[in-house]
Short mmCIF file of C-alpha atoms in Angstrom, two decimals:
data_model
loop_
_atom_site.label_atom_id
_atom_site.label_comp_id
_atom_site.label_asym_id
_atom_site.label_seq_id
_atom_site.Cartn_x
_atom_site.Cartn_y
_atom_site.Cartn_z
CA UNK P 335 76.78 111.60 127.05
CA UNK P 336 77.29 111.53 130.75
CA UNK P 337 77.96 107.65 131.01
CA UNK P 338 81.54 107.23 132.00
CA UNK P 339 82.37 104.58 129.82
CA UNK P 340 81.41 106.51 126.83
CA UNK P 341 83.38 109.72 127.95
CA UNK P 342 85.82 107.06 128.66
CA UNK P 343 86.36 106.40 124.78
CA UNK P 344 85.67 109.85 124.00
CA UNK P 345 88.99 110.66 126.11
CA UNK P 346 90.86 107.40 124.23
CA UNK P 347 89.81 108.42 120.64
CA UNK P 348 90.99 111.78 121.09
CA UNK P 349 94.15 110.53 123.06
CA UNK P 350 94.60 108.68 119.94
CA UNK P 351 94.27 111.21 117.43
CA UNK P 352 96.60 113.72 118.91
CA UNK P 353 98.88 110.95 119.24
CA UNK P 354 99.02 110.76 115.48
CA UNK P 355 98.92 114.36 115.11
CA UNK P 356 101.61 114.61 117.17
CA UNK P 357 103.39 112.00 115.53
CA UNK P 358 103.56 113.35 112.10
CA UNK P 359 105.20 116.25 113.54
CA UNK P 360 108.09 114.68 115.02
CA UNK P 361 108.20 112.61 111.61
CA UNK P 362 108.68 116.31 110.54
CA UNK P 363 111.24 117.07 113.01
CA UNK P 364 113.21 113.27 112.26
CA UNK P 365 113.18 114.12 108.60
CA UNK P 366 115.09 117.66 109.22
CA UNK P 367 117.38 115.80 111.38
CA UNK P 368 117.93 112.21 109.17
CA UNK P 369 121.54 113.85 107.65
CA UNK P 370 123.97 116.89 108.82
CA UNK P 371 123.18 120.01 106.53
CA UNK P 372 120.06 118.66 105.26
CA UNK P 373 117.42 121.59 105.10
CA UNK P 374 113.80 120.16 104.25
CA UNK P 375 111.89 122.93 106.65
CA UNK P 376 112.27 126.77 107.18
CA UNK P 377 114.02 126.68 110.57
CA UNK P 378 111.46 128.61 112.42
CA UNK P 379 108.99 126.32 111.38
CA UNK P 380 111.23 123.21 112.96
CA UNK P 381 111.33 125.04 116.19
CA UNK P 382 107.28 125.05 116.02
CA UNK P 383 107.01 121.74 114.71
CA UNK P 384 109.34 120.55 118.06
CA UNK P 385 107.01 122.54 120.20
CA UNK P 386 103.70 121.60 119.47
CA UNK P 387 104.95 117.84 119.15
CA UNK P 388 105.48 118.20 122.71
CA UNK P 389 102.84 119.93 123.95
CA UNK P 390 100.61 117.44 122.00
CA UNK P 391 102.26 114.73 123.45
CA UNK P 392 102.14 115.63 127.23
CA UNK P 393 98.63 117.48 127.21
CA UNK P 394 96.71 115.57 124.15
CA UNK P 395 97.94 111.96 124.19
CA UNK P 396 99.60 110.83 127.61
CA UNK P 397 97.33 112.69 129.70
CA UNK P 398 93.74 112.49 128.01
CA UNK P 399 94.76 108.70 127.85
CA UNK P 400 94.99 108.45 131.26
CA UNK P 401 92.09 109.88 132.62
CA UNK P 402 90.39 107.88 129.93
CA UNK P 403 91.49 105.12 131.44
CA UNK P 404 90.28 106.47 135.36
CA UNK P 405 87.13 107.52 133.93
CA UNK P 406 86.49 103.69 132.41
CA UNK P 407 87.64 101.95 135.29
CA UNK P 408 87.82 103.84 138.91
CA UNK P 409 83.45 103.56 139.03
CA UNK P 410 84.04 99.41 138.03
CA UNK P 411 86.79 99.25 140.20
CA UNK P 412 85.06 100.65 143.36
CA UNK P 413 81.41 99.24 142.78
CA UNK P 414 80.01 103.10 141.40
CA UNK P 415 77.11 103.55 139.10
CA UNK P 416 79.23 106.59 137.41
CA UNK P 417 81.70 109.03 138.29
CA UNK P 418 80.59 111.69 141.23
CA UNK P 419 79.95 114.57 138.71
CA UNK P 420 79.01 113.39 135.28
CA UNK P 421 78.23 116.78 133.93
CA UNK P 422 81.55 117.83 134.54
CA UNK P 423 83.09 114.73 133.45
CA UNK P 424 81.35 115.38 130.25
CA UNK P 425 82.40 119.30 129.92
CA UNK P 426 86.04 118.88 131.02
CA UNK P 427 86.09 116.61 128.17
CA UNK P 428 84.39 118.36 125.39
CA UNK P 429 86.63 121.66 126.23
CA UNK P 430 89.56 119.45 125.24
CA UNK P 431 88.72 119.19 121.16
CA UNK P 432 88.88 123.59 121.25
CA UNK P 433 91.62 123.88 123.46
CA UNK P 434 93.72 121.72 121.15
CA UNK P 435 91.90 123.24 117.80
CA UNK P 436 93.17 126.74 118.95
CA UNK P 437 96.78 125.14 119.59
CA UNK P 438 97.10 123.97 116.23
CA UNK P 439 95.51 126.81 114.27
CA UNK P 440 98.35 129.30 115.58
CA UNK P 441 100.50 127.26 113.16
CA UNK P 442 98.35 129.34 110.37
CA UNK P 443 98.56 132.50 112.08
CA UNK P 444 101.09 135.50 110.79
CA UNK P 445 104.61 135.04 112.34
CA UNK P 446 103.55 131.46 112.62
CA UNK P 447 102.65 128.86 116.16
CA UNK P 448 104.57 128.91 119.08
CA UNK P 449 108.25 128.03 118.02
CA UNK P 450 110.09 128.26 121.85
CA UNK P 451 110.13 124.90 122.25
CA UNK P 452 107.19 123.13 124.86
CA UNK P 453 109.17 124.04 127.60
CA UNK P 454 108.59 127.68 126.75
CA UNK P 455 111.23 129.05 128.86
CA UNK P 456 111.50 132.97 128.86
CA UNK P 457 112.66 134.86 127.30
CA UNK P 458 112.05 132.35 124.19
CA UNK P 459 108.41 132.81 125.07
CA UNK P 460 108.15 136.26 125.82
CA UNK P 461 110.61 138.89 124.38
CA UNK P 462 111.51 136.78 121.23
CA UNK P 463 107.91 134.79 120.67
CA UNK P 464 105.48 135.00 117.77
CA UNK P 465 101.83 136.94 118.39
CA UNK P 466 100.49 133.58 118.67
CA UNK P 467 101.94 132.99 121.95
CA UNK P 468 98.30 134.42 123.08
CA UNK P 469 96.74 131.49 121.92
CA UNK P 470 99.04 128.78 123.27
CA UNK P 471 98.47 130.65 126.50
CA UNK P 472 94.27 130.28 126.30
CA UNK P 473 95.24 126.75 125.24
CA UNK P 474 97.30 125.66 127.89
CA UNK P 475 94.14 127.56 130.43
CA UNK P 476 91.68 125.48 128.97
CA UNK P 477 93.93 121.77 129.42
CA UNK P 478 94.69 123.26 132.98
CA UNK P 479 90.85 123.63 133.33
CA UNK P 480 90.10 120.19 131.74
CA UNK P 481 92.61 118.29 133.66
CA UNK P 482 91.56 119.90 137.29
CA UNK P 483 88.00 119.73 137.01
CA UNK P 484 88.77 115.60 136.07
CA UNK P 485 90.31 115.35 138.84
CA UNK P 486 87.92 116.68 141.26
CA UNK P 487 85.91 114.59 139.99
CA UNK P 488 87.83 111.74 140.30
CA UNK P 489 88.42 112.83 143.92
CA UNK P 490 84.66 112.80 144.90
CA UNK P 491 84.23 109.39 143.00
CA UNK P 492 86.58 108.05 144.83
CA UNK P 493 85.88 109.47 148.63
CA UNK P 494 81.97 108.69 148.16
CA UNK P 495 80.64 106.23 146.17
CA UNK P 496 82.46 103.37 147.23
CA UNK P 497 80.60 100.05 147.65
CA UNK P 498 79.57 99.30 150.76
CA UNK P 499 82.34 97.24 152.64
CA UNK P 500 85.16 98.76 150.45
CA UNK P 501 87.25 100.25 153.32
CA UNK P 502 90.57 102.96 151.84
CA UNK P 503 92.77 99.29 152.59
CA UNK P 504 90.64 97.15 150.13
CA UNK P 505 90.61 100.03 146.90
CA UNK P 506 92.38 98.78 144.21
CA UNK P 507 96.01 99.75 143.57
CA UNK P 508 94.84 102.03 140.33
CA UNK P 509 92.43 103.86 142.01
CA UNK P 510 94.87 104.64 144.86
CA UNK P 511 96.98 105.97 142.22
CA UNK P 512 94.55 107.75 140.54
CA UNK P 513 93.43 109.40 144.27
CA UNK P 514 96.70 110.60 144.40
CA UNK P 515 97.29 112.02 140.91
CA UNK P 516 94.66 114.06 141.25
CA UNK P 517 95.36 115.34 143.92
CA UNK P 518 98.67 116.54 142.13
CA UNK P 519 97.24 117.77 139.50
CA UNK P 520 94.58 120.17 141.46
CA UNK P 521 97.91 121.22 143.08
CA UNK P 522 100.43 122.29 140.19
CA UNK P 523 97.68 122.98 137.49
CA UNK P 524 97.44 126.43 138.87
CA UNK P 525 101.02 127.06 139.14
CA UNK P 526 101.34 126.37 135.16
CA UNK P 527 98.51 128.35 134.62
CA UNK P 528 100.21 131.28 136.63
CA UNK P 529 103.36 130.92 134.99
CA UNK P 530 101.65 130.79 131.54
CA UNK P 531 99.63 134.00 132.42
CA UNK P 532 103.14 135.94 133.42
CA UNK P 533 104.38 134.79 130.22
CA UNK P 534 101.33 136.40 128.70
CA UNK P 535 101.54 139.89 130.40
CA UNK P 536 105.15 139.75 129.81
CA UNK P 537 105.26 139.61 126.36
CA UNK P 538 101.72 141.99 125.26
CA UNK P 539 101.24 143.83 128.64
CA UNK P 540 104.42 144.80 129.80
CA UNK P 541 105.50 143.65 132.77
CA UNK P 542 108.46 142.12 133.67
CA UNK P 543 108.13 138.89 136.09
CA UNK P 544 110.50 137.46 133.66
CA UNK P 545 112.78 140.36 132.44
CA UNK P 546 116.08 141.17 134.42
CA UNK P 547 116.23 145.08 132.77
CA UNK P 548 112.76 145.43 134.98
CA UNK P 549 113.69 143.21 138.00
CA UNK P 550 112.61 140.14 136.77
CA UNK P 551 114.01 137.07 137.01
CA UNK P 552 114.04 134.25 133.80
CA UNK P 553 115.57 131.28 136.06
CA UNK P 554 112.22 132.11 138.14
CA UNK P 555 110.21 130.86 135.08
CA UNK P 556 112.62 127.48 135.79
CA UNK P 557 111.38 127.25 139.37
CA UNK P 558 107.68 127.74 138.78
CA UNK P 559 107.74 125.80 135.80
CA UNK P 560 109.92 122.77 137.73
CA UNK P 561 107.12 123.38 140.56
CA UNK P 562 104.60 122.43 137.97
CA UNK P 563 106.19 119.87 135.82
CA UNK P 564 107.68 117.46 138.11
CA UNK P 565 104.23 116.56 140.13
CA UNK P 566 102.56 116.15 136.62
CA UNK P 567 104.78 113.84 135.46
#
């Protein structure tokens, strides 16, 4: 569909379900952690579960939820037929379902899923990471992709299909919000994706943005990823 109310719920249902996915793992993670000594999961496998659960959290329930939310009410809210781009709208949605697919089937892979915590500060994610670290990188590209190209659009909603007679001083207080957030995220989405990608040539292509024995720097990986996180939140 390209009707914003239905790519709307699309955003919602799927919000929902990775909430619940995510869920269950920190039931996982609460259940390792309901008694001192209490060992119900291989360790390595807690560290993946606590990863994942985060990453699911931030990138498949809060945010999907909220731009649910924008793509439901902003057109409503400022008198719009639809959103500015519904093509898009539709595509940075349905890339959402494989980028989170490919997250969780690295838990199956050899060595198993990502297990540095969602964080994934170096050099947990790059000298001492599983092989799967490729695929939370392609992962977190595609979210990145999802989440800019929803915002763009949310950015030309806004600026041109106002009603008539709906000055910037008369928009509702949600859409301001929503003007602004995206123009956050168009801003830091690159810098996680450039921080993921050094993470990635660090660890299979061998450089060393992140490596002090080749001039690197692992409290850079703090700064880019502080550059990124804070804005998004």
């Amino acid at each position: 569909s390209t009707n914003h109310k239905d790519i709307g719920s699309l955003y919602l249902w799927f919000s929902f379900i990775m909430f619940l996915t995510g869920g269950a793992m920190a039931m996982v993670i609460r259940a390792e952690l309901f008694q001192p000594g209490l060992q119900l999961v291989e360790p390595n496998f807690f560290n993946q579960m606590t990863t994942v659960h985060g990453l699911i959290m931030v990138f498949g329930a809060v945010m999907p939820a909220f731009t649910g939310l924008a793509n439901w009410l902003i057109p409503m809210m400022i008198g719009a037929p639809d959103m500015a781009l519904p093509r898009m709208n539709n595509w940075s949605f349905w890339i959402l379902p494989f980028a989170f697919t490919m997250l969780l089937s690295s838990l199956f892979m050899e060595g198993g899923g990502p297990n540095f915590g969602w964080t994934f500060y170096a050099p947990l994610s790059t000298t001492y990471s599983p092989d799967s670290t490729a695929l939370f990188v392609f992962a977190i590209h595609i979210m990145g992709i999802s989440s800019m190209m929803g915002a763009i659009n949310v950015i030309v909603t806004i600026v041109n299909l106002r009603a008539p007679g709906m000055t910037w001083m008369k928009l509702p207080l949600f859409v301001w919000t929503w003007l602004i957030t995206a123009f956050l995220l168009i801003a830091v989405m690159p810098v996680l994706a450039g921080a993921v990608t050094m993470v990635l040539t660090d660890k299979f292509f061998g450089t060393s943005f992140f490596d002090t024995a080749g001039g690197g720097d692992p409290v850079m990986f703090q700064h880019i990823f502080c550059f990124f996180g804070h804005p998004e939140v």
